[in-house]
Amino acid sequence: MRILIAEDDVTSRAVLAGVLKKQGHEVLTTENGADAWLALQKPGAPQLAILDWMMPGLTGLDVCRRVREMQSDRPPYIILLTSKDAKSDIIAGLDAGADDYLAKPYDSGELRARIGVGIRLVEMRDSLVEARNALAHQATHDPLTGALNRRALAETLSHELSRDRRLRGRPRAGLSVGLCDIDHFKGINDTVGHMAGDEVLCGVVQLLTDSLREYDSVGRFGGEEFVVIAADTDEREQEALFERLRLVVNDSPIHTRAGDVRVTISIGAVAARRNESLDDLLAAADSALYRAKAQGRNRVCIAQRQPVESEAQCAS
């Protein structure tokens, strides 16, 4: 366990650090509360901290209060170390946010036992956080491909539509959506089997995800259909984006248990209009996808977003 010691007395700090190192812990030491507070804010900060109550600048209580105000699901476990032993002092320390309290002079055996309690609680908390995150991921992602599921896809698209309305008119405004369909997917299943077909689905999602920016999204719309949500992408940029995705899939064989499988995708793309509903946006993308498949597949059809309905233009 990585443990922070904040103690202004040089001798006490050295003795405490020596005890903890002998127990196999990684120790980080500071000599005042301000440095301790900085250390606890950094990425990879110690998960357990031993803070002396009386330090120059920020006291141990000050650091406790600041730590408890942090927005974190993995706050450090704090043991407050002090010569104060009145019940009122103990209450004040715990009220400030300390998890435990150890009076000076401390017994090394008691110190070891209290650190052991802290480590067990930190590990239990981490397990709970990981379990919660896993459940949240399962609730929002397709179990096969790892893409957003239908519900999360709708929520993400609704959020991006609202964001696009707020940013409308600004330099990086714009929202484009592509409905992607794997061409002749039934034939792929019939040829290489359903298990390899599942690997094709996963492979296509991986290719799309790797070709997008980190703030873009890919969701499974159903079967072999996927939706790409491209933020900050307007009508002038969407054709180049989705044509690039089409080419990536076209040029990248997917490794499966049945060997390499080459697939193509058809894409119907649409740029969001002001005050357009989610259903209308997806319907426009679906109509453009239908035209792409009708005109031979392995192509991108862009739905023209004009006040009056027009035919889609297609790019092979």
PDB file of C-alpha atoms in Angstrom:
ATOM      1  CA  MET A   1       0.000   0.000   0.000  1.00  0.00           C
ATOM      2  CA  ARG A   2       1.234   3.509  -0.827  1.00  0.00           C
ATOM      3  CA  ILE A   3       0.995   5.607   2.341  1.00  0.00           C
ATOM      4  CA  LEU A   4       1.443   9.347   2.850  1.00  0.00           C
ATOM      5  CA  ILE A   5       3.000  10.631   6.086  1.00  0.00           C
ATOM      6  CA  ALA A   6       2.543  14.316   6.910  1.00  0.00           C
ATOM      7  CA  GLU A   7       4.573  15.138  10.028  1.00  0.00           C
ATOM      8  CA  ASP A   8       6.548  18.314  10.744  1.00  0.00           C
ATOM      9  CA  ASP A   9       8.856  16.715  13.312  1.00  0.00           C
ATOM     10  CA  VAL A  10      11.881  15.252  11.525  1.00  0.00           C
ATOM     11  CA  THR A  11      12.542  12.475  14.042  1.00  0.00           C
ATOM     12  CA  SER A  12       8.906  11.373  14.312  1.00  0.00           C
ATOM     13  CA  ARG A  13       8.577  11.386  10.531  1.00  0.00           C
ATOM     14  CA  ALA A  14      11.704   9.280  10.045  1.00  0.00           C
ATOM     15  CA  VAL A  15      10.705   6.748  12.716  1.00  0.00           C
ATOM     16  CA  LEU A  16       7.188   6.367  11.347  1.00  0.00           C
ATOM     17  CA  ALA A  17       8.452   6.009   7.780  1.00  0.00           C
ATOM     18  CA  GLY A  18      10.941   3.353   8.907  1.00  0.00           C
ATOM     19  CA  VAL A  19       8.232   1.332  10.656  1.00  0.00           C
ATOM     20  CA  LEU A  20       5.965   1.418   7.594  1.00  0.00           C
ATOM     21  CA  LYS A  21       8.750   0.516   5.168  1.00  0.00           C
ATOM     22  CA  LYS A  22       9.658  -2.509   7.295  1.00  0.00           C
ATOM     23  CA  GLN A  23       6.037  -3.604   6.943  1.00  0.00           C
ATOM     24  CA  GLY A  24       6.424  -3.517   3.162  1.00  0.00           C
ATOM     25  CA  HIS A  25       4.608  -0.280   2.387  1.00  0.00           C
ATOM     26  CA  GLU A  26       5.643   2.375  -0.099  1.00  0.00           C
ATOM     27  CA  VAL A  27       6.002   5.622   1.840  1.00  0.00           C
ATOM     28  CA  LEU A  28       5.701   9.242   0.721  1.00  0.00           C
ATOM     29  CA  THR A  29       6.625  11.864   3.323  1.00  0.00           C
ATOM     30  CA  THR A  30       5.815  15.571   3.643  1.00  0.00           C
ATOM     31  CA  GLU A  31       6.650  18.000   6.417  1.00  0.00           C
ATOM     32  CA  ASN A  32       3.573  20.241   6.334  1.00  0.00           C
ATOM     33  CA  GLY A  33      -0.120  20.211   5.581  1.00  0.00           C
ATOM     34  CA  ALA A  34       0.139  22.221   2.364  1.00  0.00           C
ATOM     35  CA  ASP A  35       2.467  19.666   0.761  1.00  0.00           C
ATOM     36  CA  ALA A  36       0.246  16.841   2.004  1.00  0.00           C
ATOM     37  CA  TRP A  37      -2.793  18.467   0.397  1.00  0.00           C
ATOM     38  CA  LEU A  38      -0.942  18.844  -2.901  1.00  0.00           C
ATOM     39  CA  ALA A  39       0.176  15.189  -2.814  1.00  0.00           C
ATOM     40  CA  LEU A  40      -3.382  13.982  -2.210  1.00  0.00           C
ATOM     41  CA  GLN A  41      -4.684  15.862  -5.262  1.00  0.00           C
ATOM     42  CA  LYS A  42      -2.258  14.336  -7.751  1.00  0.00           C
ATOM     43  CA  PRO A  43      -3.087  11.366 -10.023  1.00  0.00           C
ATOM     44  CA  GLY A  44      -2.141   8.119  -8.310  1.00  0.00           C
ATOM     45  CA  ALA A  45      -2.226   9.768  -4.879  1.00  0.00           C
ATOM     46  CA  PRO A  46      -1.688   7.523  -1.822  1.00  0.00           C
ATOM     47  CA  GLN A  47      -4.829   5.692  -0.753  1.00  0.00           C
ATOM     48  CA  LEU A  48      -3.957   5.929   2.923  1.00  0.00           C
ATOM     49  CA  ALA A  49      -2.654   9.004   4.759  1.00  0.00           C
ATOM     50  CA  ILE A  50      -1.298   9.494   8.276  1.00  0.00           C
ATOM     51  CA  LEU A  51      -1.596  13.190   9.184  1.00  0.00           C
ATOM     52  CA  ASP A  52      -0.176  14.923  12.222  1.00  0.00           C
ATOM     53  CA  TRP A  53      -2.761  17.235  13.760  1.00  0.00           C
ATOM     54  CA  MET A  54      -0.439  20.157  14.510  1.00  0.00           C
ATOM     55  CA  MET A  55       1.539  21.288  11.459  1.00  0.00           C
ATOM     56  CA  PRO A  56       2.584  24.719  10.162  1.00  0.00           C
ATOM     57  CA  GLY A  57       0.237  26.254   7.627  1.00  0.00           C
ATOM     58  CA  LEU A  58      -2.516  23.730   7.064  1.00  0.00           C
ATOM     59  CA  THR A  59      -3.180  21.507  10.070  1.00  0.00           C
ATOM     60  CA  GLY A  60      -4.157  17.870   9.860  1.00  0.00           C
ATOM     61  CA  LEU A  61      -7.782  18.892  10.433  1.00  0.00           C
ATOM     62  CA  ASP A  62      -7.585  21.413   7.578  1.00  0.00           C
ATOM     63  CA  VAL A  63      -6.313  18.721   5.220  1.00  0.00           C
ATOM     64  CA  CYS A  64      -9.081  16.329   6.344  1.00  0.00           C
ATOM     65  CA  ARG A  65     -11.757  18.906   5.596  1.00  0.00           C
ATOM     66  CA  ARG A  66     -10.342  19.667   2.144  1.00  0.00           C
ATOM     67  CA  VAL A  67     -10.048  16.008   1.255  1.00  0.00           C
ATOM     68  CA  ARG A  68     -13.681  15.375   2.190  1.00  0.00           C
ATOM     69  CA  GLU A  69     -14.751  18.198  -0.116  1.00  0.00           C
ATOM     70  CA  MET A  70     -13.061  16.512  -3.079  1.00  0.00           C
ATOM     71  CA  GLN A  71     -15.315  14.936  -5.705  1.00  0.00           C
ATOM     72  CA  SER A  72     -13.872  11.429  -5.733  1.00  0.00           C
ATOM     73  CA  ASP A  73     -15.183   7.891  -5.463  1.00  0.00           C
ATOM     74  CA  ARG A  74     -11.771   6.784  -4.115  1.00  0.00           C
ATOM     75  CA  PRO A  75     -10.880   9.230  -1.309  1.00  0.00           C
ATOM     76  CA  PRO A  76      -7.876   8.367   0.898  1.00  0.00           C
ATOM     77  CA  TYR A  77      -8.328   6.657   4.244  1.00  0.00           C
ATOM     78  CA  ILE A  78      -7.030   9.143   6.843  1.00  0.00           C
ATOM     79  CA  ILE A  79      -5.517   8.378  10.230  1.00  0.00           C
ATOM     80  CA  LEU A  80      -5.052  11.472  12.382  1.00  0.00           C
ATOM     81  CA  LEU A  81      -1.951  11.350  14.587  1.00  0.00           C
ATOM     82  CA  THR A  82      -1.706  13.692  17.607  1.00  0.00           C
ATOM     83  CA  SER A  83      -0.846  14.082  21.256  1.00  0.00           C
ATOM     84  CA  LYS A  84      -4.352  15.443  21.904  1.00  0.00           C
ATOM     85  CA  ASP A  85      -6.331  12.747  23.693  1.00  0.00           C
ATOM     86  CA  ALA A  86      -9.373  14.485  25.157  1.00  0.00           C
ATOM     87  CA  LYS A  87     -12.707  13.081  24.002  1.00  0.00           C
ATOM     88  CA  SER A  88     -13.635  16.453  22.540  1.00  0.00           C
ATOM     89  CA  ASP A  89     -10.444  16.397  20.446  1.00  0.00           C
ATOM     90  CA  ILE A  90     -11.204  12.898  19.164  1.00  0.00           C
ATOM     91  CA  ILE A  91     -14.718  14.007  18.184  1.00  0.00           C
ATOM     92  CA  ALA A  92     -13.332  17.111  16.453  1.00  0.00           C
ATOM     93  CA  GLY A  93     -10.884  15.006  14.452  1.00  0.00           C
ATOM     94  CA  LEU A  94     -13.513  12.521  13.320  1.00  0.00           C
ATOM     95  CA  ASP A  95     -15.985  15.302  12.526  1.00  0.00           C
ATOM     96  CA  ALA A  96     -13.338  16.934  10.323  1.00  0.00           C
ATOM     97  CA  GLY A  97     -13.225  13.789   8.195  1.00  0.00           C
ATOM     98  CA  ALA A  98     -10.591  11.537   9.738  1.00  0.00           C
ATOM     99  CA  ASP A  99     -11.367   7.820   9.462  1.00  0.00           C
ATOM    100  CA  ASP A 100      -9.315   6.882  12.527  1.00  0.00           C
ATOM    101  CA  TYR A 101      -7.383   8.480  15.344  1.00  0.00           C
ATOM    102  CA  LEU A 102      -4.104   7.482  16.972  1.00  0.00           C
ATOM    103  CA  ALA A 103      -2.717   9.241  20.046  1.00  0.00           C
ATOM    104  CA  LYS A 104       0.979   9.906  20.595  1.00  0.00           C
ATOM    105  CA  PRO A 105       3.043   8.192  21.832  1.00  0.00           C
ATOM    106  CA  TYR A 106       1.663   5.305  19.790  1.00  0.00           C
ATOM    107  CA  ASP A 107       2.408   1.612  20.069  1.00  0.00           C
ATOM    108  CA  SER A 108       3.866   0.124  16.882  1.00  0.00           C
ATOM    109  CA  GLY A 109       1.578  -2.883  17.185  1.00  0.00           C
ATOM    110  CA  GLU A 110      -1.492  -0.674  17.445  1.00  0.00           C
ATOM    111  CA  LEU A 111      -0.272   1.385  14.485  1.00  0.00           C
ATOM    112  CA  ARG A 112       0.125  -1.782  12.401  1.00  0.00           C
ATOM    113  CA  ALA A 113      -3.351  -2.981  13.376  1.00  0.00           C
ATOM    114  CA  ARG A 114      -5.024   0.353  12.535  1.00  0.00           C
ATOM    115  CA  ILE A 115      -3.243   0.523   9.189  1.00  0.00           C
ATOM    116  CA  GLY A 116      -4.425  -3.026   8.528  1.00  0.00           C
ATOM    117  CA  VAL A 117      -8.017  -1.915   9.138  1.00  0.00           C
ATOM    118  CA  GLY A 118      -7.509   0.993   6.763  1.00  0.00           C
ATOM    119  CA  ILE A 119      -6.081  -1.223   4.042  1.00  0.00           C
ATOM    120  CA  ARG A 120      -8.992  -3.670   4.308  1.00  0.00           C
ATOM    121  CA  LEU A 121     -11.508  -0.833   4.054  1.00  0.00           C
ATOM    122  CA  VAL A 122      -9.705   0.720   1.069  1.00  0.00           C
ATOM    123  CA  GLU A 123      -9.651  -2.643  -0.713  1.00  0.00           C
ATOM    124  CA  MET A 124     -13.326  -3.209   0.078  1.00  0.00           C
ATOM    125  CA  ARG A 125     -14.213   0.235  -1.243  1.00  0.00           C
ATOM    126  CA  ASP A 126     -12.220  -0.331  -4.434  1.00  0.00           C
ATOM    127  CA  SER A 127     -14.011  -3.642  -4.992  1.00  0.00           C
ATOM    128  CA  LEU A 128     -17.382  -1.944  -4.569  1.00  0.00           C
ATOM    129  CA  VAL A 129     -16.432   0.865  -6.960  1.00  0.00           C
ATOM    130  CA  GLU A 130     -15.250  -1.642  -9.578  1.00  0.00           C
ATOM    131  CA  ALA A 131     -18.445  -3.683  -9.177  1.00  0.00           C
ATOM    132  CA  ARG A 132     -20.559  -0.545  -9.539  1.00  0.00           C
ATOM    133  CA  ASN A 133     -18.655   0.529 -12.646  1.00  0.00           C
ATOM    134  CA  ALA A 134     -19.021  -2.945 -14.144  1.00  0.00           C
ATOM    135  CA  LEU A 135     -22.774  -2.879 -13.558  1.00  0.00           C
ATOM    136  CA  ALA A 136     -23.018   0.597 -15.072  1.00  0.00           C
ATOM    137  CA  HIS A 137     -21.103  -0.603 -18.143  1.00  0.00           C
ATOM    138  CA  GLN A 138     -23.350  -3.643 -18.498  1.00  0.00           C
ATOM    139  CA  ALA A 139     -26.434  -1.438 -18.279  1.00  0.00           C
ATOM    140  CA  THR A 140     -25.294   0.835 -21.104  1.00  0.00           C
ATOM    141  CA  HIS A 141     -23.323  -1.402 -23.487  1.00  0.00           C
ATOM    142  CA  ASP A 142     -24.106  -4.219 -25.864  1.00  0.00           C
ATOM    143  CA  PRO A 143     -22.768  -7.428 -24.264  1.00  0.00           C
ATOM    144  CA  LEU A 144     -21.389  -8.813 -27.534  1.00  0.00           C
ATOM    145  CA  THR A 145     -19.701  -5.882 -29.251  1.00  0.00           C
ATOM    146  CA  GLY A 146     -19.121  -3.459 -26.382  1.00  0.00           C
ATOM    147  CA  ALA A 147     -20.837  -0.680 -28.339  1.00  0.00           C
ATOM    148  CA  LEU A 148     -23.484   1.460 -26.673  1.00  0.00           C
ATOM    149  CA  ASN A 149     -26.791  -0.382 -26.403  1.00  0.00           C
ATOM    150  CA  ARG A 150     -30.064   0.961 -27.815  1.00  0.00           C
ATOM    151  CA  ARG A 151     -31.033   2.788 -24.619  1.00  0.00           C
ATOM    152  CA  ALA A 152     -27.637   4.406 -24.061  1.00  0.00           C
ATOM    153  CA  LEU A 153     -27.489   5.282 -27.738  1.00  0.00           C
ATOM    154  CA  ALA A 154     -30.764   7.193 -27.492  1.00  0.00           C
ATOM    155  CA  GLU A 155     -29.587   9.017 -24.364  1.00  0.00           C
ATOM    156  CA  THR A 156     -26.254   9.948 -25.954  1.00  0.00           C
ATOM    157  CA  LEU A 157     -27.900  11.166 -29.127  1.00  0.00           C
ATOM    158  CA  SER A 158     -30.448  13.220 -27.176  1.00  0.00           C
ATOM    159  CA  HIS A 159     -27.603  14.799 -25.194  1.00  0.00           C
ATOM    160  CA  GLU A 160     -25.664  15.638 -28.368  1.00  0.00           C
ATOM    161  CA  LEU A 161     -28.767  17.132 -29.987  1.00  0.00           C
ATOM    162  CA  SER A 162     -29.257  19.409 -26.991  1.00  0.00           C
ATOM    163  CA  ARG A 163     -25.577  20.353 -27.064  1.00  0.00           C
ATOM    164  CA  ASP A 164     -25.765  21.114 -30.783  1.00  0.00           C
ATOM    165  CA  ARG A 165     -28.728  23.441 -30.226  1.00  0.00           C
ATOM    166  CA  ARG A 166     -26.777  25.358 -27.570  1.00  0.00           C
ATOM    167  CA  LEU A 167     -23.697  25.697 -29.794  1.00  0.00           C
ATOM    168  CA  ARG A 168     -25.576  26.446 -32.996  1.00  0.00           C
ATOM    169  CA  GLY A 169     -23.788  29.200 -34.906  1.00  0.00           C
ATOM    170  CA  ARG A 170     -20.430  28.735 -33.180  1.00  0.00           C
ATOM    171  CA  PRO A 171     -17.290  27.660 -35.097  1.00  0.00           C
ATOM    172  CA  ARG A 172     -17.309  24.002 -33.979  1.00  0.00           C
ATOM    173  CA  ALA A 173     -21.043  23.444 -33.920  1.00  0.00           C
ATOM    174  CA  GLY A 174     -22.637  20.601 -35.831  1.00  0.00           C
ATOM    175  CA  LEU A 175     -23.774  17.026 -35.289  1.00  0.00           C
ATOM    176  CA  SER A 176     -23.754  14.212 -37.819  1.00  0.00           C
ATOM    177  CA  VAL A 177     -25.149  10.717 -37.492  1.00  0.00           C
ATOM    178  CA  GLY A 178     -24.349   7.704 -39.629  1.00  0.00           C
ATOM    179  CA  LEU A 179     -26.459   4.544 -39.715  1.00  0.00           C
ATOM    180  CA  CYS A 180     -24.119   1.735 -40.765  1.00  0.00           C
ATOM    181  CA  ASP A 181     -25.207  -1.689 -42.027  1.00  0.00           C
ATOM    182  CA  ILE A 182     -22.860  -4.646 -42.673  1.00  0.00           C
ATOM    183  CA  ASP A 183     -23.547  -5.723 -46.238  1.00  0.00           C
ATOM    184  CA  HIS A 184     -24.870  -9.249 -46.815  1.00  0.00           C
ATOM    185  CA  PHE A 185     -24.363 -10.218 -43.177  1.00  0.00           C
ATOM    186  CA  LYS A 186     -26.716 -13.195 -43.385  1.00  0.00           C
ATOM    187  CA  GLY A 187     -24.452 -14.620 -46.077  1.00  0.00           C
ATOM    188  CA  ILE A 188     -21.464 -14.183 -43.786  1.00  0.00           C
ATOM    189  CA  ASN A 189     -23.194 -16.179 -41.046  1.00  0.00           C
ATOM    190  CA  ASP A 190     -24.191 -18.857 -43.541  1.00  0.00           C
ATOM    191  CA  THR A 191     -20.634 -19.103 -44.876  1.00  0.00           C
ATOM    192  CA  VAL A 192     -18.416 -18.941 -41.784  1.00  0.00           C
ATOM    193  CA  GLY A 193     -20.920 -19.702 -39.006  1.00  0.00           C
ATOM    194  CA  HIS A 194     -22.577 -17.605 -36.346  1.00  0.00           C
ATOM    195  CA  MET A 195     -19.629 -17.585 -33.928  1.00  0.00           C
ATOM    196  CA  ALA A 196     -17.313 -16.167 -36.579  1.00  0.00           C
ATOM    197  CA  GLY A 197     -20.180 -13.858 -37.550  1.00  0.00           C
ATOM    198  CA  ASP A 198     -20.186 -12.522 -33.999  1.00  0.00           C
ATOM    199  CA  GLU A 199     -16.463 -11.873 -34.342  1.00  0.00           C
ATOM    200  CA  VAL A 200     -17.189  -9.908 -37.511  1.00  0.00           C
ATOM    201  CA  LEU A 201     -19.672  -7.729 -35.610  1.00  0.00           C
ATOM    202  CA  CYS A 202     -17.073  -7.076 -32.906  1.00  0.00           C
ATOM    203  CA  GLY A 203     -14.385  -6.408 -35.495  1.00  0.00           C
ATOM    204  CA  VAL A 204     -16.464  -3.835 -37.341  1.00  0.00           C
ATOM    205  CA  VAL A 205     -17.242  -2.007 -34.077  1.00  0.00           C
ATOM    206  CA  GLN A 206     -13.528  -1.994 -33.225  1.00  0.00           C
ATOM    207  CA  LEU A 207     -12.609  -0.599 -36.638  1.00  0.00           C
ATOM    208  CA  LEU A 208     -15.202   2.162 -36.348  1.00  0.00           C
ATOM    209  CA  THR A 209     -14.215   3.020 -32.783  1.00  0.00           C
ATOM    210  CA  ASP A 210     -10.502   3.142 -33.592  1.00  0.00           C
ATOM    211  CA  SER A 211     -11.195   5.494 -36.511  1.00  0.00           C
ATOM    212  CA  LEU A 212     -13.212   8.019 -34.504  1.00  0.00           C
ATOM    213  CA  ARG A 213     -12.317  10.681 -31.964  1.00  0.00           C
ATOM    214  CA  GLU A 214     -12.615   9.908 -28.265  1.00  0.00           C
ATOM    215  CA  TYR A 215     -15.741  12.055 -27.916  1.00  0.00           C
ATOM    216  CA  ASP A 216     -17.568  10.352 -30.797  1.00  0.00           C
ATOM    217  CA  SER A 217     -19.755   7.320 -30.100  1.00  0.00           C
ATOM    218  CA  VAL A 218     -20.678   3.994 -31.686  1.00  0.00           C
ATOM    219  CA  GLY A 219     -23.867   2.182 -30.702  1.00  0.00           C
ATOM    220  CA  ARG A 220     -25.567  -1.018 -31.799  1.00  0.00           C
ATOM    221  CA  PHE A 221     -28.911  -0.135 -33.324  1.00  0.00           C
ATOM    222  CA  GLY A 222     -29.953  -3.723 -33.861  1.00  0.00           C
ATOM    223  CA  GLY A 223     -28.646  -6.867 -35.565  1.00  0.00           C
ATOM    224  CA  GLU A 224     -25.851  -5.804 -37.901  1.00  0.00           C
ATOM    225  CA  GLU A 225     -26.766  -2.095 -37.838  1.00  0.00           C
ATOM    226  CA  PHE A 226     -24.703   0.443 -35.908  1.00  0.00           C
ATOM    227  CA  VAL A 227     -25.015   4.170 -35.313  1.00  0.00           C
ATOM    228  CA  VAL A 228     -22.041   6.527 -35.360  1.00  0.00           C
ATOM    229  CA  ILE A 229     -22.546   9.830 -33.533  1.00  0.00           C
ATOM    230  CA  ALA A 230     -20.020  12.440 -34.659  1.00  0.00           C
ATOM    231  CA  ALA A 231     -20.059  15.644 -32.633  1.00  0.00           C
ATOM    232  CA  ASP A 232     -18.694  18.931 -34.049  1.00  0.00           C
ATOM    233  CA  THR A 233     -19.235  17.632 -37.579  1.00  0.00           C
ATOM    234  CA  ASP A 234     -21.447  19.584 -39.966  1.00  0.00           C
ATOM    235  CA  GLU A 235     -22.826  18.994 -43.462  1.00  0.00           C
ATOM    236  CA  ARG A 236     -19.566  20.029 -45.105  1.00  0.00           C
ATOM    237  CA  GLU A 237     -17.496  17.520 -43.146  1.00  0.00           C
ATOM    238  CA  GLN A 238     -19.741  14.492 -42.788  1.00  0.00           C
ATOM    239  CA  GLU A 239     -19.226  12.978 -46.241  1.00  0.00           C
ATOM    240  CA  ALA A 240     -15.442  12.829 -45.793  1.00  0.00           C
ATOM    241  CA  LEU A 241     -15.836  11.340 -42.295  1.00  0.00           C
ATOM    242  CA  PHE A 242     -18.218   8.550 -43.249  1.00  0.00           C
ATOM    243  CA  GLU A 243     -16.432   7.797 -46.505  1.00  0.00           C
ATOM    244  CA  ARG A 244     -13.260   7.321 -44.455  1.00  0.00           C
ATOM    245  CA  LEU A 245     -15.085   4.891 -42.148  1.00  0.00           C
ATOM    246  CA  ARG A 246     -16.403   2.960 -45.145  1.00  0.00           C
ATOM    247  CA  LEU A 247     -12.918   2.641 -46.603  1.00  0.00           C
ATOM    248  CA  VAL A 248     -11.417   1.532 -43.283  1.00  0.00           C
ATOM    249  CA  VAL A 249     -13.858  -1.368 -43.097  1.00  0.00           C
ATOM    250  CA  ASN A 250     -13.506  -2.161 -46.799  1.00  0.00           C
ATOM    251  CA  ASP A 251      -9.693  -2.313 -46.563  1.00  0.00           C
ATOM    252  CA  SER A 252      -9.351  -4.168 -43.244  1.00  0.00           C
ATOM    253  CA  PRO A 253      -9.926  -7.947 -43.170  1.00  0.00           C
ATOM    254  CA  ILE A 254     -11.366  -9.098 -39.849  1.00  0.00           C
ATOM    255  CA  HIS A 255      -9.641 -11.992 -38.113  1.00  0.00           C
ATOM    256  CA  THR A 256     -12.041 -14.750 -37.039  1.00  0.00           C
ATOM    257  CA  ARG A 257     -11.831 -18.399 -36.015  1.00  0.00           C
ATOM    258  CA  ALA A 258     -12.816 -19.243 -39.586  1.00  0.00           C
ATOM    259  CA  GLY A 259     -10.004 -17.135 -41.049  1.00  0.00           C
ATOM    260  CA  ASP A 260      -9.871 -13.592 -42.338  1.00  0.00           C
ATOM    261  CA  VAL A 261     -13.227 -12.244 -43.453  1.00  0.00           C
ATOM    262  CA  ARG A 262     -13.608  -9.202 -45.685  1.00  0.00           C
ATOM    263  CA  VAL A 263     -16.761  -7.157 -45.234  1.00  0.00           C
ATOM    264  CA  THR A 264     -18.179  -3.898 -46.471  1.00  0.00           C
ATOM    265  CA  ILE A 265     -20.660  -1.491 -44.950  1.00  0.00           C
ATOM    266  CA  SER A 266     -23.323   0.815 -46.316  1.00  0.00           C
ATOM    267  CA  ILE A 267     -23.883   4.114 -44.518  1.00  0.00           C
ATOM    268  CA  GLY A 268     -26.761   6.545 -44.444  1.00  0.00           C
ATOM    269  CA  ALA A 269     -25.589   9.849 -42.988  1.00  0.00           C
ATOM    270  CA  VAL A 270     -27.429  12.947 -41.878  1.00  0.00           C
ATOM    271  CA  ALA A 271     -26.535  16.285 -40.304  1.00  0.00           C
ATOM    272  CA  ALA A 272     -28.828  17.507 -37.537  1.00  0.00           C
ATOM    273  CA  ARG A 273     -31.060  20.502 -38.181  1.00  0.00           C
ATOM    274  CA  ARG A 274     -32.262  23.045 -35.658  1.00  0.00           C
ATOM    275  CA  ASN A 275     -34.974  21.681 -33.348  1.00  0.00           C
ATOM    276  CA  GLU A 276     -34.943  18.296 -35.068  1.00  0.00           C
ATOM    277  CA  SER A 277     -36.185  15.374 -32.979  1.00  0.00           C
ATOM    278  CA  LEU A 278     -34.216  12.216 -32.381  1.00  0.00           C
ATOM    279  CA  ASP A 279     -36.773  10.121 -34.281  1.00  0.00           C
ATOM    280  CA  ASP A 280     -36.698  12.434 -37.295  1.00  0.00           C
ATOM    281  CA  LEU A 281     -32.906  12.379 -37.368  1.00  0.00           C
ATOM    282  CA  LEU A 282     -32.738   8.584 -37.292  1.00  0.00           C
ATOM    283  CA  ALA A 283     -35.509   8.322 -39.871  1.00  0.00           C
ATOM    284  CA  ALA A 284     -33.526  10.539 -42.260  1.00  0.00           C
ATOM    285  CA  ALA A 285     -30.407   8.408 -41.725  1.00  0.00           C
ATOM    286  CA  ASP A 286     -32.422   5.231 -42.275  1.00  0.00           C
ATOM    287  CA  SER A 287     -33.853   6.593 -45.527  1.00  0.00           C
ATOM    288  CA  ALA A 288     -30.362   7.459 -46.753  1.00  0.00           C
ATOM    289  CA  LEU A 289     -29.133   3.972 -45.775  1.00  0.00           C
ATOM    290  CA  TYR A 290     -31.978   2.399 -47.745  1.00  0.00           C
ATOM    291  CA  ARG A 291     -30.854   4.313 -50.843  1.00  0.00           C
ATOM    292  CA  ALA A 292     -27.233   3.254 -50.287  1.00  0.00           C
ATOM    293  CA  LYS A 293     -28.245  -0.411 -50.242  1.00  0.00           C
ATOM    294  CA  ALA A 294     -30.594  -0.001 -53.202  1.00  0.00           C
ATOM    295  CA  GLN A 295     -27.807   1.527 -55.293  1.00  0.00           C
ATOM    296  CA  GLY A 296     -25.401  -1.382 -54.793  1.00  0.00           C
ATOM    297  CA  ARG A 297     -24.159  -1.238 -51.160  1.00  0.00           C
ATOM    298  CA  ASN A 298     -20.610  -0.438 -49.985  1.00  0.00           C
ATOM    299  CA  ARG A 299     -21.272   3.267 -50.313  1.00  0.00           C
ATOM    300  CA  VAL A 300     -22.237   6.364 -48.339  1.00  0.00           C
ATOM    301  CA  CYS A 301     -25.484   8.209 -48.952  1.00  0.00           C
ATOM    302  CA  ILE A 302     -25.798  11.718 -47.518  1.00  0.00           C
ATOM    303  CA  ALA A 303     -29.313  12.937 -46.808  1.00  0.00           C
ATOM    304  CA  GLN A 304     -29.646  16.551 -47.934  1.00  0.00           C
ATOM    305  CA  ARG A 305     -30.807  18.662 -44.995  1.00  0.00           C
ATOM    306  CA  GLN A 306     -32.953  21.343 -46.594  1.00  0.00           C
ATOM    307  CA  PRO A 307     -36.277  22.908 -45.603  1.00  0.00           C
ATOM    308  CA  VAL A 308     -37.929  20.874 -48.336  1.00  0.00           C
ATOM    309  CA  GLU A 309     -37.457  17.150 -48.858  1.00  0.00           C
ATOM    310  CA  SER A 310     -34.937  16.217 -51.527  1.00  0.00           C
ATOM    311  CA  GLU A 311     -33.346  13.100 -52.842  1.00  0.00           C
ATOM    312  CA  ALA A 312     -30.157  11.952 -51.178  1.00  0.00           C
ATOM    313  CA  GLN A 313     -26.866  12.255 -52.961  1.00  0.00           C
ATOM    314  CA  CYS A 314     -24.673   9.186 -52.984  1.00  0.00           C
ATOM    315  CA  ALA A 315     -20.923   8.829 -53.003  1.00  0.00           C
ATOM    316  CA  SER A 316     -19.476   5.467 -54.004  1.00  0.00           C
TER     317      SER A 316
END
